[in-house]
Coordinates of N, CA and C in Angstrom, one line a residue:
M116 N 8.6 -8.7 27.0 CA 7.8 -7.4 26.9 C 7.4 -7.0 28.3
R117 N 7.6 -5.7 28.6 CA 7.2 -5.1 29.8 C 5.7 -5.1 30.0
E118 N 5.3 -5.1 31.3 CA 3.8 -5.0 31.5 C 3.2 -3.8 31.0
L119 N 2.0 -3.9 30.4 CA 1.2 -2.9 29.7 C 0.1 -2.4 30.8
T120 N -0.1 -1.1 30.6 CA -1.3 -0.6 31.4 C -2.5 -1.0 30.7
D121 N -3.7 -0.9 31.4 CA -5.0 -1.3 30.8 C -5.3 -0.5 29.5
R122 N -4.9 0.8 29.5 CA -5.2 1.7 28.3 C -4.3 1.2 27.2
Q123 N -3.0 0.8 27.5 CA -2.1 0.4 26.4 C -2.6 -0.9 25.8
K124 N -3.1 -1.8 26.6 CA -3.7 -3.1 26.1 C -4.9 -2.8 25.3
A125 N -5.7 -1.9 25.6 CA -6.9 -1.5 24.8 C -6.4 -0.9 23.4
I126 N -5.4 -0.1 23.5 CA -5.0 0.6 22.2 C -4.4 -0.5 21.3
A127 N -3.5 -1.3 21.9 CA -2.9 -2.4 21.1 C -4.0 -3.4 20.4
T128 N -4.9 -3.7 21.2 CA -6.1 -4.5 20.8 C -6.9 -3.8 19.7
F129 N -7.1 -2.5 19.8 CA -7.8 -1.8 18.8 C -7.0 -1.8 17.5
I130 N -5.6 -1.5 17.6 CA -4.8 -1.4 16.4 C -4.8 -2.8 15.7
S131 N -4.7 -3.9 16.5 CA -4.7 -5.2 15.9 C -6.0 -5.5 15.2
S132 N -7.1 -5.2 15.8 CA -8.4 -5.4 15.2 C -8.7 -4.6 13.9
Y133 N -8.2 -3.4 14.0 CA -8.3 -2.4 12.8 C -7.6 -2.9 11.7
I134 N -6.3 -3.4 11.9 CA -5.5 -4.0 10.8 C -6.2 -5.3 10.2
K135 N -6.8 -6.1 11.0 CA -7.4 -7.3 10.6 C -8.6 -6.9 9.7
E136 N -9.3 -5.9 10.2 CA -10.6 -5.6 9.5 C -10.3 -4.7 8.2
N137 N -9.4 -3.9 8.1 CA -9.2 -2.9 7.1 C -7.9 -3.3 6.1
N138 N -7.1 -4.2 6.6 CA -5.8 -4.5 5.8 C -4.8 -3.3 5.8
Y139 N -5.1 -2.3 6.6 CA -4.0 -1.3 6.9 C -4.2 -0.7 8.2
A140 N -3.1 -0.1 8.8 CA -3.1 0.4 10.1 C -3.9 1.6 10.3
P141 N -4.4 1.8 11.6 CA -5.1 3.1 11.8 C -4.1 4.3 11.8
S142 N -4.6 5.4 11.5 CA -3.9 6.7 11.7 C -3.8 7.0 13.2
V143 N -3.0 7.9 13.5 CA -3.0 8.4 14.9 C -4.3 9.2 15.2
R144 N -4.8 9.9 14.1 CA -6.2 10.5 14.4 C -7.2 9.5 14.6
D145 N -7.2 8.3 13.8 CA -8.1 7.2 14.2 C -8.1 6.7 15.6
I146 N -6.9 6.6 16.1 CA -6.7 6.2 17.5 C -7.2 7.1 18.5
A147 N -6.9 8.4 18.2 CA -7.4 9.5 19.1 C -8.9 9.7 19.1
D148 N -9.5 9.5 17.9 CA -11.0 9.6 17.8 C -11.7 8.5 18.5
H149 N -11.1 7.3 18.3 CA -11.7 6.1 18.8 C -11.7 6.2 20.4
F150 N -10.6 6.6 21.0 CA -10.5 6.6 22.5 C -10.8 8.0 23.0
Q151 N -11.2 8.9 22.2 CA -11.7 10.3 22.6 C -10.6 11.0 23.5
F152 N -9.3 10.9 23.0 CA -8.3 11.7 23.5 C -7.5 12.5 22.5
S153 N -6.6 13.2 22.9 CA -5.9 14.2 21.9 C -5.0 13.4 21.0
V154 N -4.6 14.0 19.9 CA -3.6 13.4 18.9 C -2.2 13.3 19.7
K155 N -2.0 14.3 20.5 CA -0.7 14.2 21.2 C -0.7 13.0 22.2
A156 N -1.8 12.8 22.8 CA -2.0 11.7 23.7 C -1.8 10.4 23.0
A157 N -2.4 10.3 21.8 CA -2.3 9.0 21.0 C -0.8 8.9 20.6
H158 N -0.1 10.0 20.2 CA 1.4 9.8 19.9 C 2.0 9.2 21.1
D159 N 1.8 9.7 22.3 CA 2.5 9.3 23.5 C 2.2 7.9 23.8
H160 N 1.0 7.5 23.7 CA 0.8 5.9 23.9 C 1.5 5.1 22.8
L161 N 1.5 5.6 21.6 CA 2.2 4.8 20.6 C 3.7 4.6 20.9
K162 N 4.3 5.8 21.3 CA 5.7 5.7 21.8 C 5.9 4.7 22.9
A163 N 5.0 4.7 23.9 CA 5.1 3.8 24.9 C 5.0 2.3 24.5
L164 N 4.1 2.1 23.6 CA 3.9 0.8 23.0 C 5.1 0.3 22.1
E165 N 5.7 1.2 21.5 CA 6.8 0.9 20.7 C 8.0 0.7 21.6
A166 N 8.1 1.4 22.8 CA 9.3 1.2 23.7 C 9.1 -0.2 24.3
K167 N 7.9 -0.7 24.5 CA 7.6 -2.0 25.1 C 7.5 -3.1 24.1
Q168 N 7.9 -2.8 22.8 CA 8.0 -3.8 21.8 C 6.7 -4.4 21.4
V169 N 5.6 -3.7 21.5 CA 4.3 -4.1 21.1 C 4.1 -3.8 19.6
I170 N 4.5 -2.6 19.1 CA 4.4 -2.2 17.9 C 5.7 -1.6 17.3
K171 N 5.8 -1.4 16.0 CA 6.9 -0.6 15.5 C 6.3 0.3 14.4
T172 N 6.9 1.4 14.1 CA 6.4 2.4 13.3 C 7.6 2.9 12.4
T173 N 7.2 3.4 11.2 CA 8.2 4.0 10.2 C 8.0 5.5 10.2
G174 N 9.0 6.2 10.7 CA 8.8 7.7 10.7 C 8.6 8.4 9.4
G175 N 7.6 9.3 9.4 CA 7.3 10.0 8.1 C 6.3 9.4 7.3
I176 N 5.8 8.1 7.7 CA 4.9 7.4 6.7 C 3.6 7.2 7.6
S177 N 2.5 7.7 6.9 CA 1.1 7.5 7.6 C 0.8 6.1 7.7
R178 N 0.1 5.7 8.6 CA -0.5 4.3 8.7 C 0.5 3.2 8.6
S179 N 1.8 3.5 9.3 CA 2.8 2.6 9.2 C 2.9 1.7 10.5
I180 N 2.0 1.6 11.4 CA 2.0 0.9 12.6 C 2.0 -0.6 12.2
E181 N 3.0 -1.2 12.8 CA 3.0 -2.8 12.6 C 3.0 -3.4 14.0
V182 N 2.1 -4.4 14.2 CA 2.1 -5.0 15.5 C 3.1 -6.1 15.5
I183 N 4.0 -6.1 16.6 CA 5.0 -7.1 16.7 C 4.9 -7.9 17.9
G184 N 4.1 -7.4 18.8 CA 3.9 -8.2 20.1 C 2.9 -9.4 19.9
E185 N 3.4 -10.6 20.3 CA 2.6 -11.8 19.9 C 1.2 -11.8 20.4
E186 N 1.0 -11.3 21.6 CA -0.2 -11.4 22.2 C -1.2 -10.6 21.4
F187 N -0.9 -9.5 20.6 CA -1.8 -8.8 20.0 C -1.7 -9.0 18.4
F188 N -0.8 -9.7 17.9 CA -0.5 -9.9 16.5 C -1.8 -10.6 15.9
P189 N -2.2 -10.0 14.8 CA -3.3 -10.6 14.0 C -2.9 -12.0 13.6
R190 N -3.9 -12.9 13.9 CA -3.7 -14.3 13.6 C -3.3 -14.8 12.2
E191 N -3.8 -14.0 11.3 CA -3.3 -14.3 9.9 C -2.1 -13.4 9.6
E192 N -1.1 -14.1 9.0 CA 0.2 -13.3 8.8 C 0.0 -12.3 7.7
L193 N 0.4 -11.0 8.0 CA 0.2 -10.0 7.1 C 1.6 -9.4 6.7
I194 N 1.6 -9.0 5.4 CA 2.8 -8.3 4.9 C 2.6 -6.9 4.5
Q195 N 3.4 -6.0 4.9 CA 3.3 -4.5 4.7 C 3.8 -4.3 3.3
V196 N 2.9 -3.6 2.5 CA 3.2 -3.2 1.1 C 3.0 -1.7 1.0
P197 N 4.1 -0.9 0.5 CA 4.0 0.5 0.5 C 3.1 0.9 -0.5
V198 N 2.1 1.9 -0.3 CA 1.3 2.5 -1.3 C 1.9 3.8 -1.7
L199 N 2.2 3.9 -2.9 CA 3.0 5.0 -3.4 C 2.0 6.1 -3.8
G200 N 2.4 7.4 -3.5 CA 1.5 8.6 -4.0 C 2.2 9.2 -5.1
S201 N 2.3 10.5 -5.1 CA 3.0 11.3 -6.1 C 4.5 10.9 -6.0
I202 N 5.0 10.6 -7.3 CA 6.4 10.1 -7.3 C 7.3 11.3 -7.5
A203 N 8.2 11.5 -6.6 CA 9.1 12.7 -6.6 C 10.2 12.4 -7.6
A204 N 10.5 13.4 -8.4 CA 11.5 13.3 -9.4 C 12.9 13.1 -8.7
G205 N 13.6 12.1 -9.2 CA 14.9 11.8 -8.6 C 14.9 11.0 -7.5
A206 N 13.8 10.7 -6.8 CA 13.8 9.9 -5.6 C 13.6 8.4 -6.1
P207 N 14.3 7.4 -5.4 CA 14.0 6.0 -5.6 C 12.5 5.7 -5.5
L208 N 12.1 4.8 -6.3 CA 10.6 4.4 -6.4 C 10.1 4.1 -5.1
M209 N 10.8 3.3 -4.3 CA 10.4 2.7 -3.1 C 10.7 3.6 -1.8
S210 N 11.2 4.8 -2.0 CA 11.6 5.6 -0.9 C 10.5 6.1 -0.1
E211 N 10.8 6.4 1.2 CA 9.7 6.9 2.1 C 9.1 8.2 1.5
E212 N 9.9 9.0 0.7 CA 9.3 10.2 0.2 C 8.2 10.0 -0.7
N213 N 8.2 8.7 -1.4 CA 7.1 8.4 -2.3 C 6.0 7.7 -1.7
T214 N 6.1 7.3 -0.4 CA 5.2 6.3 0.2 C 4.1 7.2 1.0
D215 N 2.9 7.0 0.6 CA 1.7 7.5 1.3 C 1.4 6.9 2.6
F216 N 1.3 5.5 2.5 CA 1.0 4.8 3.8 C 1.4 3.2 3.5
M217 N 1.4 2.4 4.5 CA 1.7 1.0 4.4 C 0.3 0.3 4.4
L218 N 0.2 -0.7 3.5 CA -1.0 -1.6 3.4 C -0.7 -2.9 3.8
N219 N -1.5 -3.5 4.7 CA -1.2 -4.9 5.2 C -2.0 -5.9 4.3
I220 N -1.3 -6.7 3.7 CA -1.9 -7.7 2.8 C -1.7 -9.2 3.4
P221 N -2.7 -10.0 3.4 CA -2.6 -11.4 3.9 C -1.4 -12.1 3.0
A222 N -0.5 -12.7 3.7 CA 0.6 -13.3 3.0 C 0.2 -14.3 2.0
T223 N -1.0 -15.0 2.2 CA -1.5 -16.0 1.2 C -1.8 -15.4 -0.1
M224 N -2.0 -14.0 -0.1 CA -2.3 -13.4 -1.4 C -1.1 -13.0 -2.2
L225 N 0.1 -13.1 -1.6 CA 1.3 -12.7 -2.3 C 2.2 -13.9 -2.4
R226 N 3.0 -13.9 -3.5 CA 3.9 -15.1 -3.8 C 5.1 -15.1 -2.9
T227 N 5.8 -14.0 -2.8 CA 7.0 -13.9 -2.1 C 6.9 -12.8 -1.0
T228 N 8.1 -12.2 -0.7 CA 8.2 -11.3 0.4 C 7.8 -9.9 0.0
K229 N 7.6 -9.1 1.0 CA 7.0 -7.7 0.8 C 7.9 -6.8 -0.1
N230 N 9.2 -7.2 -0.1 CA 10.1 -6.2 -0.9 C 9.9 -6.3 -2.4
T231 N 9.1 -7.3 -2.8 CA 8.9 -7.5 -4.2 C 7.5 -6.8 -4.7
Y232 N 6.8 -6.2 -3.8 CA 5.6 -5.6 -4.2 C 5.5 -4.0 -3.7
F233 N 4.7 -3.3 -4.5 CA 4.2 -2.1 -4.0 C 2.9 -1.8 -4.5
A234 N 2.2 -0.7 -4.1 CA 0.7 -0.5 -4.5 C 0.6 0.9 -5.0
L235 N -0.4 1.0 -5.9 CA -0.7 2.3 -6.4 C -2.3 2.5 -6.3
K236 N -2.7 3.8 -5.9 CA -4.2 4.0 -5.8 C -4.5 4.5 -7.3
I237 N -5.5 3.9 -7.9 CA -5.9 4.2 -9.2 C -6.7 5.5 -9.2
R238 N -6.3 6.4 -10.1 CA -7.0 7.7 -10.4 C -7.4 7.7 -11.8
G239 N -8.7 7.9 -12.1 CA -9.2 8.0 -13.4 C -9.8 6.7 -13.9
E240 N -10.3 6.7 -15.2 CA -11.0 5.7 -15.7 C -10.4 5.1 -17.0
S241 N -9.1 5.2 -17.1 CA -8.5 4.7 -18.2 C -8.4 3.2 -18.4
M242 N -8.7 2.4 -17.3 CA -8.7 0.9 -17.4 C -9.9 0.3 -17.0
V243 N -11.1 1.0 -17.2 CA -12.3 0.5 -16.7 C -12.8 -0.7 -17.5
E244 N -12.5 -0.9 -18.7 CA -12.9 -2.0 -19.5 C -12.2 -3.4 -19.1
D245 N -11.1 -3.2 -18.2 CA -10.4 -4.3 -17.7 C -10.8 -4.5 -16.3
G246 N -11.9 -3.8 -15.8 CA -12.4 -3.9 -14.4 C -11.6 -3.1 -13.4
I247 N -10.8 -2.1 -13.9 CA -10.0 -1.4 -12.9 C -10.6 0.0 -12.8
Y248 N -11.1 0.3 -11.6 CA -11.8 1.5 -11.4 C -11.1 2.6 -10.6
D249 N -11.6 3.8 -10.7 CA -11.1 4.9 -9.8 C -11.2 4.6 -8.4
G250 N -10.1 4.8 -7.6 CA -10.2 4.5 -6.1 C -9.7 3.1 -5.8
D251 N -9.6 2.2 -6.8 CA -9.1 0.8 -6.5 C -7.6 1.0 -6.1
I252 N -7.1 0.0 -5.3 CA -5.7 -0.1 -5.0 C -5.1 -1.3 -5.8
A253 N -4.2 -0.9 -6.6 CA -3.5 -2.0 -7.5 C -2.3 -2.5 -6.8
I254 N -2.2 -3.7 -6.6 CA -0.9 -4.3 -6.0 C 0.0 -4.8 -7.1
I255 N 1.1 -4.3 -7.1 CA 2.1 -4.4 -8.3 C 3.2 -5.4 -7.9
R256 N 3.5 -6.3 -8.6 CA 4.8 -7.2 -8.4 C 5.9 -6.6 -9.1
K257 N 6.9 -6.2 -8.4 CA 8.1 -5.5 -9.0 C 8.8 -6.4 -10.1
C258 N 9.1 -5.8 -11.3 CA 9.8 -6.5 -12.3 C 10.2 -5.4 -13.3
D259 N 11.1 -5.6 -14.2 CA 11.5 -4.6 -15.2 C 11.3 -5.1 -16.6
V260 N 10.6 -6.3 -16.8 CA 10.3 -6.8 -18.1 C 8.8 -7.3 -18.0
A261 N 8.2 -7.4 -19.2 CA 6.8 -7.8 -19.3 C 6.5 -8.5 -20.6
E262 N 5.5 -9.2 -20.7 CA 5.1 -9.9 -21.9 C 4.0 -9.0 -22.6
R263 N 3.9 -9.1 -23.9 CA 2.9 -8.3 -24.6 C 1.4 -8.7 -24.1
G264 N 0.7 -7.5 -23.8 CA -0.6 -7.7 -23.3 C -0.7 -7.6 -21.7
D265 N 0.4 -7.7 -21.1 CA 0.4 -7.6 -19.6 C -0.1 -6.2 -19.2
I266 N -0.6 -6.0 -18.0 CA -1.0 -4.7 -17.5 C 0.3 -4.3 -16.6
V267 N 0.8 -3.3 -16.9 CA 2.1 -2.8 -16.2 C 2.0 -1.5 -15.6
A268 N 2.8 -1.3 -14.5 CA 2.9 0.0 -14.0 C 4.3 0.6 -14.6
A269 N 4.2 1.7 -15.4 CA 5.3 2.1 -16.2 C 5.4 3.6 -16.1
S270 N 6.6 4.2 -16.2 CA 6.8 5.6 -16.4 C 7.4 5.9 -17.7
I271 N 7.2 7.1 -18.1 CA 7.5 7.6 -19.5 C 8.5 8.7 -19.5
G272 N 9.7 8.4 -20.0 CA 10.7 9.4 -20.0 C 11.4 9.7 -18.6
D273 N 12.4 10.4 -18.6 CA 13.0 10.9 -17.4 C 12.4 12.1 -16.7
D274 N 11.8 13.0 -17.5 CA 11.3 14.2 -17.0 C 9.8 14.1 -16.5
Q275 N 9.2 12.8 -16.6 CA 7.8 12.6 -16.1 C 7.8 11.6 -15.1
P276 N 7.8 12.0 -13.8 CA 8.1 11.0 -12.7 C 6.9 10.2 -12.4
G277 N 5.7 10.5 -12.9 CA 4.5 9.8 -12.6 C 4.5 8.4 -13.1
I278 N 3.7 7.5 -12.6 CA 3.5 6.1 -13.0 C 2.2 6.0 -13.5
T279 N 2.1 5.3 -14.7 CA 0.8 5.0 -15.3 C 0.5 3.5 -15.3
L280 N -0.7 3.0 -15.2 CA -1.1 1.6 -15.3 C -1.8 1.4 -16.6
K281 N -1.2 0.6 -17.5 CA -1.7 0.4 -18.8 C -1.3 -0.9 -19.4
G282 N -2.0 -1.3 -20.5 CA -1.6 -2.5 -21.2 C -0.3 -2.3 -21.9
Y283 N 0.5 -3.3 -22.0 CA 1.9 -3.1 -22.6 C 2.0 -3.9 -23.9
Y284 N 2.3 -3.0 -24.9 CA 2.3 -3.6 -26.3 C 3.5 -3.0 -27.0
P285 N 4.6 -3.8 -26.9 CA 5.9 -3.3 -27.5 C 5.9 -3.5 -29.0
G286 N 6.5 -2.5 -29.7 CA 6.7 -2.6 -31.2 C 8.0 -2.4 -31.6
K287 N 8.2 -2.1 -32.9 CA 9.6 -1.9 -33.4 C 10.0 -0.4 -33.1
G288 N 10.8 -0.3 -32.2 CA 11.4 1.0 -31.8 C 10.6 1.9 -30.9
S289 N 9.4 1.4 -30.5 CA 8.5 2.1 -29.6 C 7.7 1.1 -28.8
V290 N 7.0 1.7 -27.8 CA 6.1 1.0 -26.9 C 4.7 1.6 -26.9
E291 N 3.7 0.9 -27.1 CA 2.3 1.3 -26.9 C 1.8 1.0 -25.5
L292 N 1.5 2.0 -24.7 CA 0.8 1.9 -23.5 C -0.7 2.0 -23.6
R293 N -1.4 0.9 -23.7 CA -2.8 0.9 -24.2 C -3.8 1.1 -23.0
P294 N -4.7 2.0 -23.0 CA -5.8 2.1 -22.0 C -6.8 1.0 -22.3
A295 N -7.6 0.7 -21.3 CA -8.8 -0.2 -21.5 C -10.0 0.7 -21.4
N296 N -10.2 1.7 -22.3 CA -11.3 2.6 -22.3 C -11.3 3.1 -23.8
A297 N -12.4 2.8 -24.5 CA -12.4 3.1 -25.9 C -12.5 4.6 -26.2
S298 N -12.8 5.4 -25.2 CA -12.8 6.8 -25.4 C -11.4 7.5 -25.3
M299 N -10.4 6.7 -24.9 CA -9.0 7.3 -24.7 C -8.1 6.6 -25.7
G300 N -7.1 7.4 -26.1 CA -6.1 6.9 -27.0 C -4.9 6.4 -26.2
P301 N -4.0 5.5 -26.9 CA -2.9 5.0 -26.3 C -1.7 6.1 -26.2
I302 N -0.7 5.7 -25.3 CA 0.5 6.4 -25.2 C 1.5 5.8 -26.1
I303 N 2.1 6.4 -27.0 CA 3.2 5.8 -27.8 C 4.4 6.5 -27.3
T304 N 5.4 5.7 -27.0 CA 6.7 6.3 -26.5 C 7.9 5.5 -26.9
R305 N 9.0 6.1 -27.0 CA 10.3 5.3 -27.2 C 11.0 5.2 -25.9
S306 N 10.6 5.8 -24.8 CA 11.2 5.7 -23.5 C 10.1 5.3 -22.5
C307 N 10.2 4.0 -22.2 CA 9.2 3.4 -21.2 C 10.0 2.6 -20.2
K308 N 9.8 2.9 -19.0 CA 10.4 2.0 -17.9 C 9.4 1.3 -17.2
I309 N 9.5 0.0 -17.1 CA 8.5 -0.8 -16.5 C 9.0 -1.0 -15.0
H310 N 8.0 -0.8 -14.1 CA 8.3 -0.9 -12.7 C 7.7 -2.2 -12.1
G311 N 6.7 -2.8 -12.7 CA 6.0 -4.0 -12.3 C 4.9 -4.3 -13.1
K312 N 4.3 -5.5 -12.7 CA 3.0 -6.0 -13.4 C 1.9 -6.1 -12.4
L313 N 0.8 -5.9 -12.7 CA -0.5 -6.0 -11.8 C -0.5 -7.4 -11.3
H314 N -0.6 -7.5 -10.1 CA -0.8 -8.7 -9.3 C -2.2 -9.0 -8.8
L315 N -2.8 -8.0 -8.2 CA -4.2 -8.1 -7.7 C -4.7 -6.7 -7.4
L316 N -6.1 -6.5 -7.3 CA -6.7 -5.3 -7.0 C -7.5 -5.5 -5.7
I317 N -7.5 -4.3 -4.9 CA -8.3 -4.2 -3.7 C -9.3 -3.1 -3.9
R318 N -10.6 -3.4 -3.6 CA -11.6 -2.5 -3.8 C -12.5 -2.3 -2.6
N319 N -12.7 -1.2 -2.1 CA -13.7 -0.9 -1.0 C -15.0 -0.5 -1.5
Y320 N -16.0 -1.4 -1.2 CA -17.4 -1.2 -1.8 C -18.2 -0.2 -0.8
Q321 N -17.6 0.3 0.2 CA -18.4 1.1 1.2 C -18.5 2.5 0.6

Protein backbone atom coordinates (compact mmCIF):
# COMPACT_ATOMS: atom_id res chain seq x y z
CA MET A 1 0.00 0.00 0.00
CA ARG A 2 1.36 3.40 -0.98
CA GLU A 3 1.94 6.07 1.66
CA LEU A 4 -1.17 8.01 2.67
CA THR A 5 -1.41 11.70 3.39
CA ASP A 6 -2.55 12.75 6.86
CA ARG A 7 -5.95 13.72 5.44
CA GLN A 8 -6.34 10.35 3.72
CA LYS A 9 -5.47 8.56 6.96
CA ALA A 10 -8.09 10.62 8.78
CA ILE A 11 -10.75 9.81 6.18
CA ALA A 12 -9.90 6.09 6.22
CA THR A 13 -10.10 6.07 10.03
CA PHE A 14 -13.45 7.87 9.92
CA ILE A 15 -14.86 5.37 7.41
CA SER A 16 -13.69 2.41 9.51
CA SER A 17 -15.13 3.87 12.73
CA TYR A 18 -18.41 4.77 11.01
CA ILE A 19 -18.83 1.20 9.70
CA LYS A 20 -18.07 -0.29 13.11
CA GLU A 21 -20.60 1.99 14.82
CA ASN A 22 -23.43 1.85 12.26
CA ASN A 23 -22.93 -1.48 10.45
CA TYR A 24 -23.04 0.33 7.11
CA ALA A 25 -20.65 2.63 5.29
CA PRO A 26 -20.90 6.42 5.29
CA SER A 27 -22.23 8.17 2.21
CA VAL A 28 -20.05 10.60 0.28
CA ARG A 29 -22.17 13.38 1.81
CA ASP A 30 -21.48 12.03 5.33
CA ILE A 31 -17.74 12.22 4.66
CA ALA A 32 -17.98 15.71 3.17
CA ASP A 33 -20.03 16.97 6.11
CA HIS A 34 -17.73 15.43 8.71
CA PHE A 35 -14.59 16.99 7.23
CA GLN A 36 -16.35 20.16 6.10
CA PHE A 37 -15.29 19.99 2.48
CA SER A 38 -17.23 19.64 -0.77
CA VAL A 39 -18.81 16.46 -2.09
CA LYS A 40 -16.44 16.65 -5.06
CA ALA A 41 -13.47 16.76 -2.70
CA ALA A 42 -14.85 13.74 -0.88
CA HIS A 43 -15.15 11.87 -4.20
CA ASP A 44 -11.55 12.76 -5.03
CA HIS A 45 -10.28 11.50 -1.67
CA LEU A 46 -12.22 8.25 -2.07
CA LYS A 47 -10.74 7.72 -5.53
CA ALA A 48 -7.26 8.25 -4.08
CA LEU A 49 -7.93 5.79 -1.24
CA GLU A 50 -9.25 3.24 -3.72
CA ALA A 51 -6.17 3.69 -5.94
CA LYS A 52 -4.00 3.06 -2.87
CA GLN A 53 -6.02 -0.11 -2.05
CA VAL A 54 -7.33 1.15 1.26
CA ILE A 55 -10.99 0.91 0.23
CA LYS A 56 -13.07 -0.43 -2.62
CA THR A 57 -16.46 0.78 -3.83
CA THR A 58 -19.23 -0.50 -6.08
CA GLY A 59 -20.26 2.00 -8.75
CA GLY A 60 -23.89 3.10 -8.70
CA ILE A 61 -24.61 1.83 -5.16
CA SER A 62 -24.86 4.21 -2.23
CA ARG A 63 -22.88 3.39 0.94
CA SER A 64 -20.88 0.67 -0.82
CA ILE A 65 -17.48 1.64 0.62
CA GLU A 66 -15.61 -1.37 1.93
CA VAL A 67 -12.37 -1.05 3.89
CA ILE A 68 -9.69 -3.45 2.59
CA GLY A 69 -6.52 -1.87 3.99
CA GLU A 70 -5.47 -3.93 7.03
CA GLU A 71 -4.40 -0.88 9.00
CA PHE A 72 -7.94 0.50 8.91
CA PHE A 73 -10.00 -2.68 8.72
CA PRO A 74 -12.57 -2.93 11.54
CA ARG A 75 -11.37 -5.59 13.96
CA GLU A 76 -14.58 -7.59 13.79
CA GLU A 77 -15.07 -9.33 10.45
CA LEU A 78 -17.95 -7.77 8.56
CA ILE A 79 -19.89 -9.10 5.57
CA GLN A 80 -21.62 -6.77 3.13
CA VAL A 81 -25.30 -7.55 2.50
CA PRO A 82 -27.26 -5.68 -0.19
CA VAL A 83 -30.31 -3.76 1.02
CA LEU A 84 -32.90 -3.95 -1.74
CA GLY A 85 -35.18 -1.05 -2.56
CA SER A 86 -37.88 -0.97 -5.22
CA ILE A 87 -37.60 -4.13 -7.28
CA ALA A 88 -37.33 -3.37 -10.97
CA ALA A 89 -39.46 -5.54 -13.24
CA GLY A 90 -37.33 -7.96 -15.23
CA ALA A 91 -34.14 -7.22 -13.28
CA PRO A 92 -32.44 -10.02 -11.32
CA LEU A 93 -33.27 -9.77 -7.62
CA MET A 94 -29.67 -9.18 -6.52
CA SER A 95 -28.76 -6.78 -9.33
CA GLU A 96 -27.20 -3.36 -8.69
CA GLU A 97 -30.37 -1.85 -10.15
CA ASN A 98 -32.33 -3.14 -7.15
CA THR A 99 -29.74 -2.31 -4.46
CA ASP A 100 -30.18 0.81 -2.35
CA PHE A 101 -26.98 0.40 -0.31
CA MET A 102 -24.73 -2.21 1.26
CA LEU A 103 -25.15 -3.11 4.95
CA ASN A 104 -22.19 -4.43 6.95
CA ILE A 105 -23.17 -7.31 9.23
CA PRO A 106 -20.83 -9.01 11.75
CA ALA A 107 -19.89 -12.39 10.30
CA THR A 108 -20.80 -14.06 13.60
CA MET A 109 -24.46 -13.13 12.97
CA LEU A 110 -24.57 -14.92 9.60
CA ARG A 111 -24.19 -18.61 9.00
CA THR A 112 -22.44 -18.59 5.64
CA THR A 113 -21.16 -16.16 3.01
CA LYS A 114 -22.62 -12.84 1.94
CA ASN A 115 -23.94 -14.26 -1.33
CA THR A 116 -26.67 -16.14 0.55
CA TYR A 117 -28.23 -13.06 2.18
CA PHE A 118 -30.02 -9.88 1.22
CA ALA A 119 -31.90 -7.27 3.26
CA LEU A 120 -35.24 -5.48 3.01
CA LYS A 121 -36.33 -2.28 4.75
CA ILE A 122 -39.73 -2.90 6.30
CA ARG A 123 -42.50 -0.55 5.22
CA GLY A 124 -45.87 -0.68 6.94
CA GLU A 125 -47.33 -2.52 9.93
CA SER A 126 -48.46 -5.83 8.49
CA MET A 127 -46.13 -7.89 10.74
CA VAL A 128 -46.25 -5.95 14.02
CA GLU A 129 -47.68 -8.86 16.02
CA ASP A 130 -44.50 -10.80 15.24
CA GLY A 131 -42.40 -7.88 16.45
CA ILE A 132 -41.51 -6.61 12.97
CA TYR A 133 -42.00 -2.85 12.71
CA ASP A 134 -41.95 -0.13 10.08
CA GLY A 135 -38.34 0.96 9.50
CA ASP A 136 -36.76 -2.33 10.64
CA ILE A 137 -34.24 -3.95 8.33
CA ALA A 138 -34.96 -7.62 7.75
CA ILE A 139 -31.97 -9.83 6.90
CA ILE A 140 -33.18 -12.57 4.58
CA ARG A 141 -31.41 -15.88 3.96
CA LYS A 142 -31.87 -16.76 0.30
CA CYS A 143 -33.82 -19.94 -0.48
CA ASP A 144 -36.68 -20.98 -2.73
CA VAL A 145 -38.57 -23.32 -0.39
CA ALA A 146 -40.01 -22.85 3.09
CA GLU A 147 -41.89 -24.70 5.82
CA ARG A 148 -45.42 -23.89 6.87
CA GLY A 149 -45.38 -20.95 9.27
CA ASP A 150 -41.99 -19.60 8.20
CA ILE A 151 -41.74 -15.84 7.64
CA VAL A 152 -40.72 -15.46 4.01
CA ALA A 153 -39.82 -12.77 1.51
CA ALA A 154 -42.01 -13.54 -1.49
CA SER A 155 -43.31 -12.01 -4.68
CA ILE A 156 -46.72 -12.59 -6.23
CA GLY A 157 -47.15 -13.20 -9.94
CA ASP A 158 -44.89 -12.06 -12.74
CA ASP A 159 -46.46 -8.63 -13.14
CA GLN A 160 -45.92 -7.51 -9.52
CA PRO A 161 -42.18 -7.03 -8.94
CA GLY A 162 -42.43 -5.98 -5.28
CA ILE A 163 -41.45 -8.29 -2.41
CA THR A 164 -43.63 -8.81 0.65
CA LEU A 165 -42.66 -10.25 4.06
CA LYS A 166 -45.40 -12.54 5.38
CA GLY A 167 -46.11 -15.84 7.09
CA TYR A 168 -46.09 -18.74 4.61
CA TYR A 169 -49.08 -21.13 4.68
CA PRO A 170 -49.35 -23.35 1.60
CA GLY A 171 -52.62 -25.10 0.82
CA LYS A 172 -54.09 -27.21 -1.97
CA GLY A 173 -53.55 -25.30 -5.17
CA SER A 174 -52.81 -21.95 -3.50
CA VAL A 175 -50.63 -20.22 -0.94
CA GLU A 176 -51.75 -17.96 1.90
CA LEU A 177 -49.32 -15.18 2.75
CA ARG A 178 -50.51 -14.25 6.22
CA PRO A 179 -49.84 -10.89 7.93
CA ALA A 180 -49.22 -10.65 11.66
CA ASN A 181 -51.77 -7.91 12.16
CA ALA A 182 -55.36 -8.70 13.06
CA SER A 183 -56.62 -5.66 11.16
CA MET A 184 -55.27 -6.96 7.83
CA GLY A 185 -56.36 -9.83 5.66
CA PRO A 186 -54.14 -12.47 4.05
CA ILE A 187 -52.97 -12.62 0.46
CA ILE A 188 -54.24 -15.74 -1.30
CA THR A 189 -52.40 -16.57 -4.50
CA ARG A 190 -51.70 -19.40 -6.90
CA SER A 191 -48.47 -17.75 -8.05
CA CYS A 192 -45.98 -17.23 -5.24
CA LYS A 193 -42.20 -17.12 -5.56
CA ILE A 194 -40.16 -17.46 -2.38
CA HIS A 195 -36.92 -15.47 -2.33
CA GLY A 196 -35.81 -16.28 1.20
CA LYS A 197 -36.64 -16.71 4.88
CA LEU A 198 -36.27 -14.18 7.68
CA HIS A 199 -32.94 -14.65 9.45
CA LEU A 200 -32.69 -11.64 11.77
CA LEU A 201 -33.91 -8.07 12.28
CA ILE A 202 -31.95 -4.86 12.74
CA ARG A 203 -33.64 -1.95 14.48
CA ASN A 204 -32.40 1.57 15.14
CA TYR A 205 -33.87 2.93 18.39
CA GLN A 206 -32.62 6.49 17.84
